[in-house]
Structures are given as C-alpha cells and as structure tokens.
Amino acid sequence: MKLMHTLKQDTLSLSFEVFPPKQDAAFDSVKKATEEIAKLRPAFISVTYGAGGGTSKYTLDIAKNIKDQYNVQTLAHLTCVSSTRETVHQKIKEIKAAGIENIMALRGDIPADMDLSHQETWAYHHAIDLIRELRESGTDFCIGGACYPEKHPESANQKEDIRFLKEKVDAGCEFLTTQMFFDNNVLYRFLYHALRRGIEVPVVAGVMPITDTRLLKRTVLLSGATLPPRFLSMADRFHDQPAAMAQAGVAFATEQIVDLVANGVQHIH
C-alpha cells in the first residue's frame, strides 16, 4: 500500500525507522527488534540504506519481511550519491520485485573519505535528480523526501533551502520527513515558511530520542539541529549516568511528541 493513503487521512499516525546492521552477526537481533516494532502496528516502518553514504544489503530483506509477515507498510530508503544510473536502476528493480511501493529518495551523506575530485562524472548530485529519475522511469512508487527544519547544513540560509525544497516537491516528491529537531518552535516556523512557499505535501515530523550523550556530536553534525538550553542541561546532568540519560532522553522526546500533537501535527516519525 502507498503511504499517501495514510498521510492524507486526518488522523494521527506514528511510524518508526530501522537501521540495518553493519555486520552480518547483528542481522538476527535487528530483525527481531524490527518485528517487535511491527507488532505495535505502526503506520509504517522505514528502513535506511546505510549511514554515511554507504549501502546496506539488508535494507530490502528487512523491509520485505515487515511487509510480508506483518502487513505493515514499508518505506525503503534509496540514496544516489556517487552512484551510476545502472546501479540505481538495479536497486529500483529489486525494490519493485520485493513488492515495496514506497521509496525515500535521498542524496545520502557524503563520507568524509570520499574522493570528490570527479563529481562532474556523477550521475546524481542531489536528491532531486533521483526523484526525477524515478518519475521519468515510469515506475509507480510513492516518493518521499527529506527536509531540514533548520535548513540543510550545505544551504546558505533557510529561504534558499525552502526554494530548493519546493523544486523537489514540484519534481514529484509526494511527502516530506523532517530531520530531527529538539525545539518544536523550530518546526512550527519551518512549516509556516514552507506553506507560504506553496509546499502543501504532508510533512512527517522526525523525532529522535537521544539516550546516549556520545551520539550528540554526530547527531548535530548530520542534522544541523541546534540543542535548546533545556536539552543541554539534561545532557550535562546525566552524561555520566547512562541509565538515567536513557530515561531522560525518552522523556524529552515524549514531551516533544505530546506538544506536536497538541499543536496539530498529525504524523510523527
């Protein structure tokens, strides 16, 4: 089933994201955890394509298992950074063969050690290139994209970022999922400016419980998110108490979600 059937409904939806394992030995434990989430009957589960611009051979295995065994809608991530058209088209065929109808089209994070001297030879430079490829290829996927409430780290400012986002939506992106944020007012301002720019597709709010302060530096680097004083105080207080930090991180995210729902945000990821 296509996610737009869910996202167009005027009802609250809660979805989850799964990160495929980097090592073969971890596959069974990740698969089991994913199945426990599926039993909660979320609106959908998205499965990432490998952090740092890499790929994961487990993305489709996990997504297909969720769909076939638990009848839960799945969203397969597909990145295109430095990929050839042949590689992307092969992945598209594999996603289609697995019966998955929803794709999150992403550029992907560029690894720090990637050789950038031959970027002019890349088939895809941005997510919009992948979205156009998906639309022009005649496939009938429901296509989602990412957005940044505080602007993409590579954009000059939010105005420029939202202009590019509008182009991505016009190219065929049917819904957007935000990068993580820790101040709900940031999201509310973003939604206001996006709507003013004519972006009217559903926006799914991405909430990330931070349960380990060791993740903070990478989290901020990848998402561009700022950390409000209340969050920083929490992290400073519990940074050397792992169990307490885990509880505090979940509590902080829960308060975020309650406030989002109270202010009319319908879709939480």
PDB file of C-alpha atoms in Angstrom:
ATOM      1  CA  MET A   1       0.000   0.000   0.000  1.00  0.00           C
ATOM      2  CA  LYS A   2       1.196   3.505  -0.768  1.00  0.00           C
ATOM      3  CA  LEU A   3       1.881   5.792   2.168  1.00  0.00           C
ATOM      4  CA  MET A   4      -0.118   8.662   0.711  1.00  0.00           C
ATOM      5  CA  HIS A   5      -3.291   6.741   1.579  1.00  0.00           C
ATOM      6  CA  THR A   6      -2.228   7.044   5.220  1.00  0.00           C
ATOM      7  CA  LEU A   7      -0.697  10.512   5.164  1.00  0.00           C
ATOM      8  CA  LYS A   8      -3.709  12.131   3.504  1.00  0.00           C
ATOM      9  CA  GLN A   9      -6.018  10.970   6.280  1.00  0.00           C
ATOM     10  CA  ASP A  10      -6.890  13.427   9.016  1.00  0.00           C
ATOM     11  CA  THR A  11      -5.800  11.036  11.752  1.00  0.00           C
ATOM     12  CA  LEU A  12      -2.725  10.716  13.933  1.00  0.00           C
ATOM     13  CA  SER A  13      -0.004   8.382  12.632  1.00  0.00           C
ATOM     14  CA  LEU A  14       3.099   7.099  14.385  1.00  0.00           C
ATOM     15  CA  SER A  15       5.920   5.492  12.414  1.00  0.00           C
ATOM     16  CA  PHE A  16       9.401   4.173  13.127  1.00  0.00           C
ATOM     17  CA  GLU A  17      12.791   3.977  11.437  1.00  0.00           C
ATOM     18  CA  VAL A  18      15.079   0.953  11.366  1.00  0.00           C
ATOM     19  CA  PHE A  19      18.821   0.969  10.685  1.00  0.00           C
ATOM     20  CA  PRO A  20      20.055  -2.249   9.035  1.00  0.00           C
ATOM     21  CA  PRO A  21      23.084  -3.807  10.739  1.00  0.00           C
ATOM     22  CA  LYS A  22      26.589  -3.099   9.504  1.00  0.00           C
ATOM     23  CA  GLN A  23      27.744  -6.627  10.302  1.00  0.00           C
ATOM     24  CA  ASP A  24      26.230  -9.994   9.405  1.00  0.00           C
ATOM     25  CA  ALA A  25      26.311 -11.177  13.002  1.00  0.00           C
ATOM     26  CA  ALA A  26      23.889  -8.455  14.077  1.00  0.00           C
ATOM     27  CA  PHE A  27      21.231  -9.196  11.466  1.00  0.00           C
ATOM     28  CA  ASP A  28      19.114 -11.583  13.546  1.00  0.00           C
ATOM     29  CA  SER A  29      18.937  -9.225  16.539  1.00  0.00           C
ATOM     30  CA  VAL A  30      17.971  -6.252  14.353  1.00  0.00           C
ATOM     31  CA  LYS A  31      15.379  -8.362  12.526  1.00  0.00           C
ATOM     32  CA  LYS A  32      13.876  -9.482  15.830  1.00  0.00           C
ATOM     33  CA  ALA A  33      13.730  -5.913  17.162  1.00  0.00           C
ATOM     34  CA  THR A  34      12.073  -4.783  13.940  1.00  0.00           C
ATOM     35  CA  GLU A  35       9.452  -7.494  14.241  1.00  0.00           C
ATOM     36  CA  GLU A  36       8.646  -6.376  17.802  1.00  0.00           C
ATOM     37  CA  ILE A  37       8.071  -2.850  16.477  1.00  0.00           C
ATOM     38  CA  ALA A  38       5.886  -4.215  13.675  1.00  0.00           C
ATOM     39  CA  LYS A  39       3.664  -5.919  16.247  1.00  0.00           C
ATOM     40  CA  LEU A  40       2.741  -2.466  17.566  1.00  0.00           C
ATOM     41  CA  ARG A  41       1.011  -1.818  14.210  1.00  0.00           C
ATOM     42  CA  PRO A  42       2.700   1.490  13.322  1.00  0.00           C
ATOM     43  CA  ALA A  43       1.529   3.499  10.326  1.00  0.00           C
ATOM     44  CA  PHE A  44       4.719   2.424   8.555  1.00  0.00           C
ATOM     45  CA  ILE A  45       8.346   1.462   9.152  1.00  0.00           C
ATOM     46  CA  SER A  46      11.130   2.999   7.107  1.00  0.00           C
ATOM     47  CA  VAL A  47      14.365   1.112   6.536  1.00  0.00           C
ATOM     48  CA  THR A  48      17.516   3.106   5.900  1.00  0.00           C
ATOM     49  CA  TYR A  49      20.026   2.458   3.139  1.00  0.00           C
ATOM     50  CA  GLY A  50      23.206   2.636   5.208  1.00  0.00           C
ATOM     51  CA  ALA A  51      24.653   5.596   7.053  1.00  0.00           C
ATOM     52  CA  GLY A  52      27.439   7.774   5.719  1.00  0.00           C
ATOM     53  CA  GLY A  53      26.568   7.323   2.064  1.00  0.00           C
ATOM     54  CA  GLY A  54      27.133   3.574   2.135  1.00  0.00           C
ATOM     55  CA  THR A  55      24.697   0.864   1.157  1.00  0.00           C
ATOM     56  CA  SER A  56      23.157  -1.984   3.063  1.00  0.00           C
ATOM     57  CA  LYS A  57      22.329  -5.365   1.607  1.00  0.00           C
ATOM     58  CA  TYR A  58      19.815  -5.828   4.407  1.00  0.00           C
ATOM     59  CA  THR A  59      17.534  -2.899   3.567  1.00  0.00           C
ATOM     60  CA  LEU A  60      15.253  -4.915   1.309  1.00  0.00           C
ATOM     61  CA  ASP A  61      15.443  -8.081   3.413  1.00  0.00           C
ATOM     62  CA  ILE A  62      14.129  -6.233   6.456  1.00  0.00           C
ATOM     63  CA  ALA A  63      11.558  -4.158   4.554  1.00  0.00           C
ATOM     64  CA  LYS A  64      10.151  -7.183   2.731  1.00  0.00           C
ATOM     65  CA  ASN A  65       9.918  -9.218   5.943  1.00  0.00           C
ATOM     66  CA  ILE A  66       7.942  -6.446   7.672  1.00  0.00           C
ATOM     67  CA  LYS A  67       5.559  -6.173   4.747  1.00  0.00           C
ATOM     68  CA  ASP A  68       5.035  -9.868   4.100  1.00  0.00           C
ATOM     69  CA  GLN A  69       4.933 -11.205   7.658  1.00  0.00           C
ATOM     70  CA  TYR A  70       3.214  -8.353   9.493  1.00  0.00           C
ATOM     71  CA  ASN A  71       1.357  -6.482   6.763  1.00  0.00           C
ATOM     72  CA  VAL A  72       2.932  -3.204   7.854  1.00  0.00           C
ATOM     73  CA  GLN A  73       3.578  -0.538   5.238  1.00  0.00           C
ATOM     74  CA  THR A  74       7.264  -0.160   4.493  1.00  0.00           C
ATOM     75  CA  LEU A  75       9.353   2.695   3.162  1.00  0.00           C
ATOM     76  CA  ALA A  76      12.694   1.731   1.624  1.00  0.00           C
ATOM     77  CA  HIS A  77      15.407   4.373   1.593  1.00  0.00           C
ATOM     78  CA  LEU A  78      17.375   4.799  -1.619  1.00  0.00           C
ATOM     79  CA  THR A  79      20.467   7.004  -1.838  1.00  0.00           C
ATOM     80  CA  CYS A  80      22.191   8.098  -5.006  1.00  0.00           C
ATOM     81  CA  VAL A  81      25.407   9.864  -4.003  1.00  0.00           C
ATOM     82  CA  SER A  82      28.174   8.925  -6.479  1.00  0.00           C
ATOM     83  CA  SER A  83      26.055   6.033  -7.837  1.00  0.00           C
ATOM     84  CA  THR A  84      25.807   5.168 -11.510  1.00  0.00           C
ATOM     85  CA  ARG A  85      22.440   5.082 -13.258  1.00  0.00           C
ATOM     86  CA  GLU A  86      22.902   1.347 -13.757  1.00  0.00           C
ATOM     87  CA  THR A  87      23.312   0.812 -10.024  1.00  0.00           C
ATOM     88  CA  VAL A  88      20.274   2.914  -9.160  1.00  0.00           C
ATOM     89  CA  HIS A  89      18.088   1.233 -11.777  1.00  0.00           C
ATOM     90  CA  GLN A  90      19.121  -2.181 -10.467  1.00  0.00           C
ATOM     91  CA  LYS A  91      18.112  -1.142  -6.949  1.00  0.00           C
ATOM     92  CA  ILE A  92      14.809   0.172  -8.265  1.00  0.00           C
ATOM     93  CA  LYS A  93      14.141  -3.187  -9.899  1.00  0.00           C
ATOM     94  CA  GLU A  94      14.932  -5.000  -6.665  1.00  0.00           C
ATOM     95  CA  ILE A  95      12.626  -2.739  -4.645  1.00  0.00           C
ATOM     96  CA  LYS A  96       9.821  -3.242  -7.137  1.00  0.00           C
ATOM     97  CA  ALA A  97      10.371  -7.023  -7.212  1.00  0.00           C
ATOM     98  CA  ALA A  98      10.071  -7.071  -3.413  1.00  0.00           C
ATOM     99  CA  GLY A  99       6.591  -5.570  -3.719  1.00  0.00           C
ATOM    100  CA  ILE A 100       7.561  -2.346  -1.941  1.00  0.00           C
ATOM    101  CA  GLU A 101       5.654   0.680  -3.199  1.00  0.00           C
ATOM    102  CA  ASN A 102       7.272   3.480  -1.195  1.00  0.00           C
ATOM    103  CA  ILE A 103      10.738   4.993  -1.625  1.00  0.00           C
ATOM    104  CA  MET A 104      12.501   7.664   0.390  1.00  0.00           C
ATOM    105  CA  ALA A 105      14.656   9.314  -2.272  1.00  0.00           C
ATOM    106  CA  LEU A 106      17.832  10.760  -0.751  1.00  0.00           C
ATOM    107  CA  ARG A 107      21.176  12.040  -1.894  1.00  0.00           C
ATOM    108  CA  GLY A 108      22.814  10.368   1.074  1.00  0.00           C
ATOM    109  CA  ASP A 109      25.548  11.595   3.381  1.00  0.00           C
ATOM    110  CA  ILE A 110      28.925  12.029   1.705  1.00  0.00           C
ATOM    111  CA  PRO A 111      31.580  10.026   3.588  1.00  0.00           C
ATOM    112  CA  ALA A 112      34.493  12.046   4.895  1.00  0.00           C
ATOM    113  CA  ASP A 113      36.980   9.908   2.968  1.00  0.00           C
ATOM    114  CA  MET A 114      35.155  10.053  -0.393  1.00  0.00           C
ATOM    115  CA  ASP A 115      37.164  11.351  -3.363  1.00  0.00           C
ATOM    116  CA  LEU A 116      35.332  14.467  -4.548  1.00  0.00           C
ATOM    117  CA  SER A 117      37.673  15.320  -7.409  1.00  0.00           C
ATOM    118  CA  HIS A 118      35.433  13.694 -10.037  1.00  0.00           C
ATOM    119  CA  GLN A 119      31.996  14.971  -9.002  1.00  0.00           C
ATOM    120  CA  GLU A 120      31.323  16.141 -12.551  1.00  0.00           C
ATOM    121  CA  THR A 121      31.095  12.490 -13.595  1.00  0.00           C
ATOM    122  CA  TRP A 122      28.426  11.628 -11.028  1.00  0.00           C
ATOM    123  CA  ALA A 123      25.011  10.785 -12.464  1.00  0.00           C
ATOM    124  CA  TYR A 124      23.272  12.258  -9.421  1.00  0.00           C
ATOM    125  CA  HIS A 125      24.311  15.258  -7.371  1.00  0.00           C
ATOM    126  CA  HIS A 126      21.163  15.888  -5.367  1.00  0.00           C
ATOM    127  CA  ALA A 127      18.014  14.043  -4.285  1.00  0.00           C
ATOM    128  CA  ILE A 128      16.001  15.942  -6.902  1.00  0.00           C
ATOM    129  CA  ASP A 129      17.998  14.133  -9.609  1.00  0.00           C
ATOM    130  CA  LEU A 130      16.915  10.782  -8.175  1.00  0.00           C
ATOM    131  CA  ILE A 131      13.293  11.915  -7.819  1.00  0.00           C
ATOM    132  CA  ARG A 132      13.193  12.985 -11.459  1.00  0.00           C
ATOM    133  CA  GLU A 133      14.769   9.681 -12.490  1.00  0.00           C
ATOM    134  CA  LEU A 134      12.114   7.750 -10.575  1.00  0.00           C
ATOM    135  CA  ARG A 135       9.302   9.757 -12.152  1.00  0.00           C
ATOM    136  CA  GLU A 136      10.712   9.645 -15.681  1.00  0.00           C
ATOM    137  CA  SER A 137      11.399   5.904 -15.484  1.00  0.00           C
ATOM    138  CA  GLY A 138       7.669   5.229 -15.392  1.00  0.00           C
ATOM    139  CA  THR A 139       7.720   3.472 -12.021  1.00  0.00           C
ATOM    140  CA  ASP A 140       4.677   3.957  -9.832  1.00  0.00           C
ATOM    141  CA  PHE A 141       6.314   4.464  -6.446  1.00  0.00           C
ATOM    142  CA  CYS A 142       5.083   6.793  -3.760  1.00  0.00           C
ATOM    143  CA  ILE A 143       8.146   9.029  -3.355  1.00  0.00           C
ATOM    144  CA  GLY A 144       9.157  10.752  -0.157  1.00  0.00           C
ATOM    145  CA  GLY A 145      11.978  13.168   0.537  1.00  0.00           C
ATOM    146  CA  ALA A 146      13.834  14.740   3.430  1.00  0.00           C
ATOM    147  CA  CYS A 147      13.619  18.292   4.722  1.00  0.00           C
ATOM    148  CA  TYR A 148      15.523  20.267   7.329  1.00  0.00           C
ATOM    149  CA  PRO A 149      13.573  22.465   9.768  1.00  0.00           C
ATOM    150  CA  GLU A 150      16.746  24.455  10.436  1.00  0.00           C
ATOM    151  CA  LYS A 151      17.942  24.340   6.785  1.00  0.00           C
ATOM    152  CA  HIS A 152      20.260  21.835   5.147  1.00  0.00           C
ATOM    153  CA  PRO A 153      23.803  22.233   6.525  1.00  0.00           C
ATOM    154  CA  GLU A 154      25.030  22.995   2.986  1.00  0.00           C
ATOM    155  CA  SER A 155      22.416  25.687   2.248  1.00  0.00           C
ATOM    156  CA  ALA A 156      23.261  29.356   2.673  1.00  0.00           C
ATOM    157  CA  ASN A 157      20.044  30.131   4.539  1.00  0.00           C
ATOM    158  CA  GLN A 158      16.548  28.782   5.126  1.00  0.00           C
ATOM    159  CA  LYS A 159      15.000  30.837   2.339  1.00  0.00           C
ATOM    160  CA  GLU A 160      17.317  29.214  -0.209  1.00  0.00           C
ATOM    161  CA  ASP A 161      16.753  25.801   1.328  1.00  0.00           C
ATOM    162  CA  ILE A 162      12.959  26.074   1.113  1.00  0.00           C
ATOM    163  CA  ARG A 163      13.251  27.225  -2.509  1.00  0.00           C
ATOM    164  CA  PHE A 164      15.168  24.057  -3.325  1.00  0.00           C
ATOM    165  CA  LEU A 165      12.641  22.050  -1.332  1.00  0.00           C
ATOM    166  CA  LYS A 166       9.801  23.460  -3.435  1.00  0.00           C
ATOM    167  CA  GLU A 167      11.668  22.364  -6.572  1.00  0.00           C
ATOM    168  CA  LYS A 168      11.975  18.870  -5.104  1.00  0.00           C
ATOM    169  CA  VAL A 169       8.242  18.713  -4.410  1.00  0.00           C
ATOM    170  CA  ASP A 170       7.449  20.005  -7.910  1.00  0.00           C
ATOM    171  CA  ALA A 171       9.702  17.268  -9.334  1.00  0.00           C
ATOM    172  CA  GLY A 172       7.471  14.586  -7.828  1.00  0.00           C
ATOM    173  CA  CYS A 173       8.169  14.288  -4.096  1.00  0.00           C
ATOM    174  CA  GLU A 174       4.794  13.436  -2.517  1.00  0.00           C
ATOM    175  CA  PHE A 175       5.618  13.807   1.175  1.00  0.00           C
ATOM    176  CA  LEU A 176       8.462  15.028   3.353  1.00  0.00           C
ATOM    177  CA  THR A 177      10.048  13.708   6.525  1.00  0.00           C
ATOM    178  CA  THR A 178      11.994  16.166   8.637  1.00  0.00           C
ATOM    179  CA  GLN A 179      15.442  15.683  10.002  1.00  0.00           C
ATOM    180  CA  MET A 180      15.490  15.505  13.772  1.00  0.00           C
ATOM    181  CA  PHE A 181      14.909  18.669  15.778  1.00  0.00           C
ATOM    182  CA  PHE A 182      14.836  19.344  19.505  1.00  0.00           C
ATOM    183  CA  ASP A 183      12.878  22.587  19.666  1.00  0.00           C
ATOM    184  CA  ASN A 184       9.308  22.289  18.393  1.00  0.00           C
ATOM    185  CA  ASN A 185       9.126  26.013  17.682  1.00  0.00           C
ATOM    186  CA  VAL A 186      11.761  25.437  15.005  1.00  0.00           C
ATOM    187  CA  LEU A 187       9.410  23.014  13.268  1.00  0.00           C
ATOM    188  CA  TYR A 188       6.399  25.316  13.569  1.00  0.00           C
ATOM    189  CA  ARG A 189       8.320  28.184  11.958  1.00  0.00           C
ATOM    190  CA  PHE A 190       9.541  25.880   9.193  1.00  0.00           C
ATOM    191  CA  LEU A 191       6.015  24.647   8.436  1.00  0.00           C
ATOM    192  CA  TYR A 192       4.782  28.249   8.234  1.00  0.00           C
ATOM    193  CA  HIS A 193       7.509  29.299   5.779  1.00  0.00           C
ATOM    194  CA  ALA A 194       7.129  26.119   3.703  1.00  0.00           C
ATOM    195  CA  LEU A 195       3.387  26.658   3.368  1.00  0.00           C
ATOM    196  CA  ARG A 196       3.963  30.282   2.357  1.00  0.00           C
ATOM    197  CA  ARG A 197       6.254  28.995  -0.399  1.00  0.00           C
ATOM    198  CA  GLY A 198       3.485  26.727  -1.682  1.00  0.00           C
ATOM    199  CA  ILE A 199       4.696  23.429  -0.219  1.00  0.00           C
ATOM    200  CA  GLU A 200       1.469  21.637   0.631  1.00  0.00           C
ATOM    201  CA  VAL A 201       2.505  17.969   0.732  1.00  0.00           C
ATOM    202  CA  PRO A 202       2.249  16.101   4.070  1.00  0.00           C
ATOM    203  CA  VAL A 203       5.172  16.699   6.419  1.00  0.00           C
ATOM    204  CA  VAL A 204       6.146  13.933   8.839  1.00  0.00           C
ATOM    205  CA  ALA A 205       7.905  15.208  11.969  1.00  0.00           C
ATOM    206  CA  GLY A 206      11.097  13.268  12.729  1.00  0.00           C
ATOM    207  CA  VAL A 207      11.753  12.900  16.454  1.00  0.00           C
ATOM    208  CA  MET A 208      14.945  11.258  17.694  1.00  0.00           C
ATOM    209  CA  PRO A 209      15.258  10.239  21.364  1.00  0.00           C
ATOM    210  CA  ILE A 210      18.875  10.893  22.371  1.00  0.00           C
ATOM    211  CA  THR A 211      19.643   8.290  25.022  1.00  0.00           C
ATOM    212  CA  ASP A 212      23.447   8.442  24.860  1.00  0.00           C
ATOM    213  CA  THR A 213      25.381  11.711  25.003  1.00  0.00           C
ATOM    214  CA  ARG A 214      28.150  10.140  22.903  1.00  0.00           C
ATOM    215  CA  LEU A 215      25.792  10.447  19.920  1.00  0.00           C
ATOM    216  CA  LEU A 216      25.331  14.189  20.276  1.00  0.00           C
ATOM    217  CA  LYS A 217      28.278  15.418  18.199  1.00  0.00           C
ATOM    218  CA  ARG A 218      27.450  13.230  15.188  1.00  0.00           C
ATOM    219  CA  THR A 219      23.739  13.981  15.556  1.00  0.00           C
ATOM    220  CA  VAL A 220      24.272  17.718  15.351  1.00  0.00           C
ATOM    221  CA  LEU A 221      26.797  17.363  12.506  1.00  0.00           C
ATOM    222  CA  LEU A 222      24.448  15.307  10.290  1.00  0.00           C
ATOM    223  CA  SER A 223      21.169  17.054  11.060  1.00  0.00           C
ATOM    224  CA  GLY A 224      22.235  20.642  11.561  1.00  0.00           C
ATOM    225  CA  ALA A 225      19.963  20.705  14.608  1.00  0.00           C
ATOM    226  CA  THR A 226      20.564  23.128  17.446  1.00  0.00           C
ATOM    227  CA  LEU A 227      20.175  21.947  21.011  1.00  0.00           C
ATOM    228  CA  PRO A 228      17.987  24.097  23.283  1.00  0.00           C
ATOM    229  CA  PRO A 229      19.306  25.026  26.757  1.00  0.00           C
ATOM    230  CA  ARG A 230      16.894  22.613  28.457  1.00  0.00           C
ATOM    231  CA  PHE A 231      18.278  19.714  26.457  1.00  0.00           C
ATOM    232  CA  LEU A 232      21.893  20.749  27.093  1.00  0.00           C
ATOM    233  CA  SER A 233      21.194  20.956  30.826  1.00  0.00           C
ATOM    234  CA  MET A 234      19.717  17.473  30.742  1.00  0.00           C
ATOM    235  CA  ALA A 235      22.711  16.074  28.849  1.00  0.00           C
ATOM    236  CA  ASP A 236      25.156  17.789  31.196  1.00  0.00           C
ATOM    237  CA  ARG A 237      23.374  16.432  34.268  1.00  0.00           C
ATOM    238  CA  PHE A 238      23.151  12.809  33.123  1.00  0.00           C
ATOM    239  CA  HIS A 239      26.129  12.399  30.744  1.00  0.00           C
ATOM    240  CA  ASP A 240      27.934  10.092  33.191  1.00  0.00           C
ATOM    241  CA  GLN A 241      24.797   8.144  34.177  1.00  0.00           C
ATOM    242  CA  PRO A 242      23.833   6.012  31.151  1.00  0.00           C
ATOM    243  CA  ALA A 243      20.614   4.577  32.597  1.00  0.00           C
ATOM    244  CA  ALA A 244      19.376   7.979  33.755  1.00  0.00           C
ATOM    245  CA  MET A 245      20.327   9.580  30.419  1.00  0.00           C
ATOM    246  CA  ALA A 246      18.364   6.915  28.557  1.00  0.00           C
ATOM    247  CA  GLN A 247      15.268   7.641  30.647  1.00  0.00           C
ATOM    248  CA  ALA A 248      15.708  11.399  30.328  1.00  0.00           C
ATOM    249  CA  GLY A 249      16.156  11.192  26.560  1.00  0.00           C
ATOM    250  CA  VAL A 250      12.942   9.209  26.144  1.00  0.00           C
ATOM    251  CA  ALA A 251      11.089  11.606  28.443  1.00  0.00           C
ATOM    252  CA  PHE A 252      12.308  14.614  26.443  1.00  0.00           C
ATOM    253  CA  ALA A 253      11.188  13.050  23.149  1.00  0.00           C
ATOM    254  CA  THR A 254       7.826  12.094  24.672  1.00  0.00           C
ATOM    255  CA  GLU A 255       7.222  15.689  25.754  1.00  0.00           C
ATOM    256  CA  GLN A 256       8.090  16.819  22.228  1.00  0.00           C
ATOM    257  CA  ILE A 257       5.542  14.433  20.721  1.00  0.00           C
ATOM    258  CA  VAL A 258       2.790  15.478  23.141  1.00  0.00           C
ATOM    259  CA  ASP A 259       3.368  19.135  22.234  1.00  0.00           C
ATOM    260  CA  LEU A 260       3.436  18.360  18.493  1.00  0.00           C
ATOM    261  CA  VAL A 261       0.140  16.506  18.632  1.00  0.00           C
ATOM    262  CA  ALA A 262      -1.412  19.226  20.775  1.00  0.00           C
ATOM    263  CA  ASN A 263      -0.459  21.759  18.087  1.00  0.00           C
ATOM    264  CA  GLY A 264      -1.968  19.821  15.218  1.00  0.00           C
ATOM    265  CA  VAL A 265       0.993  17.850  13.862  1.00  0.00           C
ATOM    266  CA  GLN A 266      -0.583  14.636  12.606  1.00  0.00           C
ATOM    267  CA  HIS A 267       2.374  12.492  11.580  1.00  0.00           C
ATOM    268  CA  ILE A 268       5.227  11.590  13.943  1.00  0.00           C
ATOM    269  CA  HIS A 269       8.219   9.536  12.857  1.00  0.00           C
TER     270      HIS A 269
END
